Amino acid sequence: MAPPNPLPISASDDATARAIWITNTVNQIQSQFLDGVVFDFEGPLLPSDPMNVNYVLLVNETRAALRAAVPGSQVGVCLAWNPHGVDGRYYDNLNLMKAADLAYIMSYDTRSQILGQCIASANAALPATRWGLEEYLTLGADPQKMILGVPWYGYDYTCVGGGKGRRGGNGTTRHFGERGDETASPALAIMLEMKKEEEEEEEWEEEKQEEEEEEGNEEINPLDVNCPIAMVPFRGVGCSDAAGVQVPYSIIQERLVAGKTATGRMWDAYMQTPFYNYIDEGDGSLHQVHYDDAESLRLKYGVARELGLRGVGPYTFDDLPGVGEGGKEGEEAARGMWEALRAFTDEEEEQGKERKGERKRGLRKGGG
């Protein structure tokens, strides 16, 4: 279960406050016959904030109390896709991992703060997934405590016009004292300059209006791969994935199956994720949807296996088509996602069998 809020980790919270909270949480877990709790605090914290210390203490003390009350139970903690202060979350990641049984690395929403071009792109790009996990390991994280969290949802972005930008100052403006003005009186020069500026302002307004009309009449190219998105700020950064809407895989797949896209499924060779464009039937706007499917997820599971992680886990299970949803195509899509998920453990078992066989062959060869 998720822990009840608020968490007693503020500077004013002490051991007594934590003990009361832990007792109530353990009682709730026991009354509902559960076997664990997952901490998913995502508020911004500076490295020096005392809440960091209190957060580690809370996880550690909860784990000790829960183990005593419910043998075999587990305490998990959710961490950002990389350990370097994502969205201002400068947590004591390594000590949180040590305090918990498992660390769920949320390798999604990697564009919550977009520092590059403000365009639609992958929710969980493969290069970002690998880099984030490797950064944890470089800092000394135990891979056998790490679970790779992957998205079973995507983002639906509305593409907006790029615009031509506001017109700047005119380089032809002449000021008193420049060549051609030497014989003019200061008063006359000022009057001429003011008149010139008024004419330029009127000219700029006319050009601006013409540009806006041109942009409004500009035809949408439904096959355009580049999709500029609205500037929606998040925690101090001007562009973010908040410009889009989270969409479950079931809805994403439903549109594909129904043929209601302008492009069909497309593949980003760098991000190693799929996407497609569609035209909104209501307002005619162009949308771009970025998501993960069985193919892109298998690649991520492969990275988790390669790095020796404990496991993988989607967010969330109910984002797949339910029984009877989407007809035969929906069932096949859901089956493909489950099969991709099982590939992590199946291939690990297969590799284990191969290693075991190699050892046996080596023994037979040595004994001969």
Coordinates of C-alpha atoms in Angstrom, one line a residue:
M1 CA 0.0 0.0 0.0
A2 CA 1.0 3.6 -0.3
P3 CA 1.8 5.3 3.0
P4 CA -0.8 7.7 4.5
N5 CA 0.0 11.4 4.2
P6 CA 1.4 13.6 5.4
L7 CA 4.7 12.0 6.0
P8 CA 6.3 13.0 9.4
I9 CA 9.5 14.2 7.9
S10 CA 9.4 18.0 8.3
A11 CA 11.9 19.8 10.4
S12 CA 9.4 20.0 13.3
D13 CA 8.7 16.2 13.3
D14 CA 10.6 14.2 15.9
A15 CA 11.0 10.6 16.9
T16 CA 7.6 10.6 18.8
A17 CA 5.7 11.9 15.7
R18 CA 7.4 9.2 13.5
A19 CA 6.6 6.4 16.1
I20 CA 2.9 7.4 16.1
W21 CA 2.7 7.5 12.4
I22 CA 4.5 4.1 12.0
T23 CA 2.2 2.5 14.5
N24 CA -0.9 3.7 12.7
T25 CA 0.6 2.6 9.3
V26 CA 1.5 -0.9 10.6
N27 CA -2.0 -1.3 12.1
Q28 CA -3.6 -0.3 8.8
I29 CA -1.4 -2.8 6.9
Q30 CA -2.3 -5.6 9.3
S31 CA -6.1 -4.8 9.3
Q32 CA -6.1 -5.0 5.4
F33 CA -4.0 -8.1 5.3
L34 CA -1.3 -6.5 3.2
D35 CA 2.4 -7.3 3.1
G36 CA 4.2 -4.1 2.6
V37 CA 4.3 -0.3 2.0
V38 CA 5.8 1.8 -0.7
F39 CA 7.0 5.4 -0.1
D40 CA 6.5 7.7 -3.1
F41 CA 7.3 11.2 -1.8
E42 CA 8.1 13.5 -4.7
G43 CA 8.3 17.0 -3.2
P44 CA 11.4 19.1 -4.0
L45 CA 14.2 19.1 -1.4
L46 CA 17.6 20.7 -1.2
P47 CA 20.5 18.5 -0.3
S48 CA 20.9 20.3 3.0
D49 CA 17.2 20.1 4.0
P50 CA 16.8 18.2 7.3
M51 CA 13.8 16.5 5.8
N52 CA 16.2 14.3 3.9
V53 CA 17.5 12.9 7.2
N54 CA 14.0 12.5 8.6
Y55 CA 12.9 10.7 5.4
V56 CA 15.6 8.1 5.7
L57 CA 14.8 7.6 9.4
L58 CA 11.1 7.2 8.7
V59 CA 11.8 4.5 6.0
N60 CA 14.3 2.7 8.2
E61 CA 12.1 2.7 11.3
T62 CA 9.0 1.7 9.3
R63 CA 10.9 -1.3 7.9
A64 CA 12.0 -2.4 11.3
A65 CA 8.5 -2.1 12.8
L66 CA 6.8 -3.8 9.9
R67 CA 9.2 -6.7 9.8
A68 CA 8.5 -7.3 13.5
A69 CA 4.8 -7.2 13.1
V70 CA 4.4 -8.8 9.6
P71 CA 7.3 -11.3 9.0
G72 CA 8.2 -11.4 5.3
S73 CA 6.8 -8.0 4.6
Q74 CA 8.7 -5.4 2.4
V75 CA 9.2 -1.7 2.4
G76 CA 9.8 0.0 -1.0
V77 CA 10.8 3.5 -1.9
C78 CA 10.2 5.3 -5.3
L79 CA 13.0 7.3 -6.7
A80 CA 13.4 9.5 -9.8
W81 CA 14.8 8.1 -13.0
N82 CA 18.2 9.5 -12.3
P83 CA 19.9 10.5 -8.9
H84 CA 20.8 14.1 -9.8
G85 CA 17.9 16.2 -8.4
V86 CA 15.2 15.6 -10.9
D87 CA 12.5 18.3 -10.5
G88 CA 14.4 19.6 -7.5
R89 CA 14.3 16.2 -5.6
Y90 CA 17.8 16.2 -4.1
Y91 CA 17.2 13.1 -1.9
D92 CA 19.7 11.0 0.0
N93 CA 19.0 8.2 -2.6
L94 CA 21.7 5.7 -1.5
N95 CA 20.7 5.8 2.2
L96 CA 17.0 5.6 1.2
M97 CA 17.9 2.4 -0.7
K98 CA 19.7 1.0 2.2
A99 CA 16.8 1.8 4.5
A100 CA 14.3 0.1 2.2
D101 CA 14.0 -3.5 0.9
L102 CA 13.5 -2.3 -2.7
A103 CA 14.0 0.9 -4.7
Y104 CA 11.5 1.4 -7.6
I105 CA 13.3 3.6 -10.1
M106 CA 10.6 5.6 -11.9
S107 CA 12.1 5.6 -15.5
Y108 CA 9.3 7.7 -17.0
D109 CA 8.2 11.3 -17.1
T110 CA 11.8 12.0 -18.1
R111 CA 10.7 15.3 -19.7
S112 CA 9.1 16.8 -16.7
Q113 CA 11.6 19.6 -17.2
I114 CA 12.5 20.2 -20.8
L115 CA 15.8 22.1 -21.1
G116 CA 16.2 21.7 -24.9
Q117 CA 13.7 22.2 -27.7
C118 CA 10.1 22.6 -26.5
I119 CA 8.7 19.7 -28.6
A120 CA 6.9 16.5 -28.1
S121 CA 9.2 13.5 -27.5
A122 CA 9.5 10.2 -25.7
N123 CA 8.1 9.7 -22.2
A124 CA 10.9 7.1 -21.4
A125 CA 13.7 7.2 -24.0
L126 CA 16.0 4.2 -23.9
P127 CA 19.2 6.3 -23.7
A128 CA 17.8 8.2 -20.7
T129 CA 16.7 4.9 -19.0
R130 CA 20.1 3.4 -19.3
W131 CA 22.0 6.5 -18.3
G132 CA 19.8 7.1 -15.2
L133 CA 20.3 3.5 -14.0
E134 CA 24.0 3.6 -14.6
E135 CA 24.3 6.8 -12.7
Y136 CA 22.7 5.1 -9.6
L137 CA 25.2 2.2 -10.0
T138 CA 28.1 4.5 -10.4
L139 CA 27.3 6.1 -7.1
G140 CA 27.3 2.7 -5.4
A141 CA 23.7 1.6 -5.5
D142 CA 23.0 -2.1 -5.0
P143 CA 21.5 -3.4 -8.3
Q144 CA 19.7 -6.2 -6.4
K145 CA 17.6 -3.6 -4.6
M146 CA 16.6 -1.8 -7.8
I147 CA 13.4 -2.3 -9.7
L148 CA 13.1 -0.7 -13.1
G149 CA 9.8 1.1 -13.3
V150 CA 8.4 1.5 -16.9
P151 CA 5.4 3.3 -18.2
W152 CA 2.3 1.5 -19.6
Y153 CA 1.0 4.9 -20.5
G154 CA 2.0 7.7 -22.9
Y155 CA 1.6 11.4 -23.6
D156 CA -0.8 13.0 -26.0
Y157 CA 0.5 16.4 -27.1
T158 CA -1.2 19.1 -29.1
C159 CA 1.2 20.6 -31.7
V160 CA 1.2 24.4 -31.7
G161 CA 2.4 26.8 -34.5
G162 CA 6.0 27.8 -34.2
G163 CA 5.4 31.5 -35.2
K164 CA 7.9 33.8 -36.7
G165 CA 8.7 35.7 -33.6
R166 CA 8.4 39.4 -32.7
R167 CA 10.2 41.8 -35.0
G168 CA 13.1 43.6 -33.4
G169 CA 14.5 47.1 -33.8
N170 CA 15.0 48.4 -37.3
G171 CA 18.7 48.9 -38.2
T172 CA 17.8 51.8 -40.5
T173 CA 16.7 54.1 -37.8
R174 CA 18.8 57.3 -37.9
H175 CA 19.7 59.3 -34.8
F176 CA 20.9 62.9 -34.3
G177 CA 24.6 63.2 -35.0
E178 CA 24.7 60.5 -37.6
R179 CA 25.7 61.3 -41.2
G180 CA 23.1 63.4 -43.0
D181 CA 21.9 65.0 -39.7
E182 CA 24.8 67.3 -39.1
T183 CA 23.0 70.5 -40.3
A184 CA 19.7 69.7 -38.5
S185 CA 18.8 71.5 -35.3
P186 CA 18.4 69.4 -32.2
A187 CA 14.7 70.2 -32.0
L188 CA 14.1 69.2 -35.6
A189 CA 16.1 66.1 -35.2
I190 CA 14.1 65.0 -32.2
M191 CA 10.8 65.6 -34.1
L192 CA 12.0 63.7 -37.1
E193 CA 13.2 60.8 -34.9
M194 CA 9.8 60.6 -33.1
K195 CA 7.9 60.6 -36.4
K196 CA 10.2 57.9 -37.7
E197 CA 9.6 55.7 -34.6
E198 CA 5.8 56.2 -35.0
E199 CA 6.0 55.1 -38.6
E200 CA 8.1 52.0 -37.7
E201 CA 5.7 51.1 -34.9
E202 CA 2.7 51.2 -37.3
E203 CA 4.7 49.2 -39.8
W204 CA 5.6 46.6 -37.1
E205 CA 1.9 46.3 -36.0
E206 CA 0.8 45.7 -39.6
E207 CA 3.5 43.1 -40.2
K208 CA 2.6 41.4 -36.9
Q209 CA -1.1 41.2 -37.9
E210 CA -0.2 39.8 -41.3
E211 CA 2.0 37.1 -39.7
E212 CA -0.8 36.1 -37.3
E213 CA -3.3 35.8 -40.1
E214 CA -0.8 33.8 -42.1
E215 CA -0.2 31.5 -39.1
G216 CA -3.9 31.1 -38.6
N217 CA -4.4 30.1 -42.2
E218 CA -1.4 27.9 -42.3
E219 CA -2.3 24.3 -43.3
I220 CA -1.4 21.5 -40.9
N221 CA 0.9 18.9 -42.1
P222 CA -0.3 15.7 -40.4
L223 CA 2.9 13.9 -41.3
D224 CA 5.1 16.4 -39.6
V225 CA 7.5 14.6 -37.2
N226 CA 8.4 17.8 -35.4
C227 CA 5.7 18.8 -32.9
P228 CA 6.2 22.1 -31.0
I229 CA 4.3 22.1 -27.8
A230 CA 2.9 24.9 -25.5
M231 CA 5.2 26.4 -22.9
V232 CA 3.9 25.0 -19.6
P233 CA 6.4 25.6 -16.8
F234 CA 7.2 23.1 -14.0
R235 CA 9.3 23.9 -10.9
G236 CA 11.3 26.7 -12.5
V237 CA 11.6 25.4 -16.0
G238 CA 9.6 26.9 -18.8
C239 CA 8.8 23.8 -20.8
S240 CA 7.5 20.5 -19.5
D241 CA 5.5 17.4 -20.3
A242 CA 2.6 19.0 -18.5
A243 CA 1.8 20.4 -21.9
G244 CA 0.6 16.9 -22.7
V245 CA -2.1 14.6 -21.3
Q246 CA -1.3 11.2 -19.9
V247 CA -3.0 8.4 -21.9
P248 CA -3.2 4.7 -21.0
Y249 CA -1.9 2.2 -23.4
S250 CA -5.4 0.8 -24.0
I251 CA -6.6 4.2 -25.5
I252 CA -3.4 4.6 -27.4
Q253 CA -3.8 1.1 -29.0
E254 CA -7.5 1.6 -29.6
R255 CA -6.8 4.6 -31.8
L256 CA -4.2 2.7 -33.8
V257 CA -6.4 -0.3 -34.3
A258 CA -9.3 1.9 -35.4
G259 CA -7.1 3.5 -38.0
K260 CA -7.7 7.0 -36.5
T261 CA -4.1 8.2 -36.9
A262 CA -2.6 10.3 -39.7
T263 CA 0.7 8.3 -39.7
G264 CA 0.2 4.9 -38.2
R265 CA 2.8 3.6 -35.7
M266 CA 6.2 5.4 -36.3
W267 CA 9.5 4.6 -34.6
D268 CA 12.0 7.0 -33.2
A269 CA 15.4 5.3 -33.9
Y270 CA 17.3 7.3 -31.3
M271 CA 14.7 7.3 -28.5
Q272 CA 13.8 3.7 -29.3
T273 CA 10.2 4.3 -28.7
P274 CA 7.0 4.5 -30.9
F275 CA 4.8 7.5 -31.6
Y276 CA 2.0 8.6 -34.0
N277 CA 0.2 11.7 -35.2
Y278 CA -3.6 12.2 -35.4
I279 CA -6.0 15.0 -36.2
D280 CA -8.5 15.9 -33.6
E281 CA -12.0 15.5 -35.1
G282 CA -13.4 18.3 -33.0
D283 CA -11.1 21.2 -33.5
G284 CA -8.9 19.9 -36.3
S285 CA -5.7 20.3 -34.3
L286 CA -2.7 18.1 -34.8
H287 CA -1.7 15.8 -32.0
Q288 CA 1.4 13.7 -31.4
V289 CA 1.3 10.7 -29.1
H290 CA 4.5 9.2 -27.6
Y291 CA 4.3 5.9 -25.7
D292 CA 5.9 2.5 -25.1
D293 CA 4.8 -0.8 -26.4
A294 CA 6.1 -4.4 -26.3
E295 CA 9.0 -3.7 -28.6
S296 CA 10.3 -0.6 -26.8
L297 CA 9.7 -2.2 -23.4
R298 CA 11.7 -5.4 -24.3
L299 CA 14.7 -3.2 -24.9
K300 CA 14.3 -1.6 -21.5
Y301 CA 13.9 -5.0 -19.8
G302 CA 17.1 -6.0 -21.6
V303 CA 19.0 -3.1 -20.0
A304 CA 17.7 -4.0 -16.6
R305 CA 18.8 -7.6 -17.1
E306 CA 22.2 -6.5 -18.4
L307 CA 22.8 -4.3 -15.4
G308 CA 21.8 -7.0 -12.9
L309 CA 18.7 -5.3 -11.5
R310 CA 16.4 -7.1 -9.1
G311 CA 13.4 -6.8 -11.4
V312 CA 11.1 -4.7 -13.5
G313 CA 7.6 -3.3 -12.9
P314 CA 5.1 -1.3 -15.0
Y315 CA 3.1 1.7 -14.0
T316 CA 0.3 0.8 -14.1
F317 CA -1.2 -2.7 -14.7
D318 CA -4.7 -1.3 -15.3
D319 CA -3.4 0.8 -18.3
L320 CA -3.7 -2.3 -20.5
P321 CA -7.0 -3.2 -22.3
G322 CA -9.2 -5.2 -20.0
V323 CA -10.9 -8.5 -20.8
G324 CA -13.2 -7.9 -23.8
E325 CA -11.8 -4.4 -24.5
G326 CA -10.6 -3.6 -28.0
G327 CA -11.7 -6.9 -29.4
K328 CA -9.2 -9.4 -30.7
E329 CA -6.6 -6.6 -31.4
G330 CA -6.9 -5.4 -27.8
E331 CA -6.4 -8.8 -26.4
E332 CA -3.4 -9.4 -28.6
A333 CA -1.9 -6.0 -27.6
A334 CA -2.3 -6.8 -23.9
R335 CA -0.9 -10.3 -24.4
G336 CA 2.1 -8.8 -26.1
M337 CA 2.8 -6.5 -23.2
W338 CA 2.6 -9.3 -20.7
E339 CA 4.9 -11.5 -22.8
A340 CA 7.4 -8.7 -23.0
L341 CA 7.3 -8.3 -19.2
R342 CA 7.8 -12.1 -18.7
A343 CA 10.8 -11.9 -21.0
F344 CA 12.8 -10.4 -18.1
T345 CA 12.5 -13.5 -15.9
D346 CA 12.2 -16.1 -18.7
E347 CA 15.5 -14.9 -20.4
E348 CA 17.2 -14.8 -17.0
E349 CA 16.1 -18.4 -16.4
E350 CA 17.3 -19.4 -19.8
Q351 CA 20.7 -17.7 -19.2
G352 CA 20.9 -19.5 -15.9
K353 CA 20.3 -22.8 -17.6
E354 CA 23.0 -22.0 -20.2
R355 CA 25.5 -21.2 -17.5
K356 CA 24.7 -24.4 -15.7
G357 CA 25.1 -26.4 -18.9
E358 CA 28.5 -24.8 -19.5
R359 CA 29.6 -25.7 -16.0
K360 CA 28.6 -29.3 -16.5
R361 CA 30.3 -29.5 -19.9
G362 CA 33.4 -28.1 -18.3
L363 CA 33.3 -30.7 -15.5
R364 CA 32.9 -33.5 -17.9
K365 CA 35.7 -32.2 -20.1
G366 CA 38.0 -31.8 -17.1
G367 CA 37.1 -35.3 -15.7
G368 CA 37.9 -36.9 -19.1

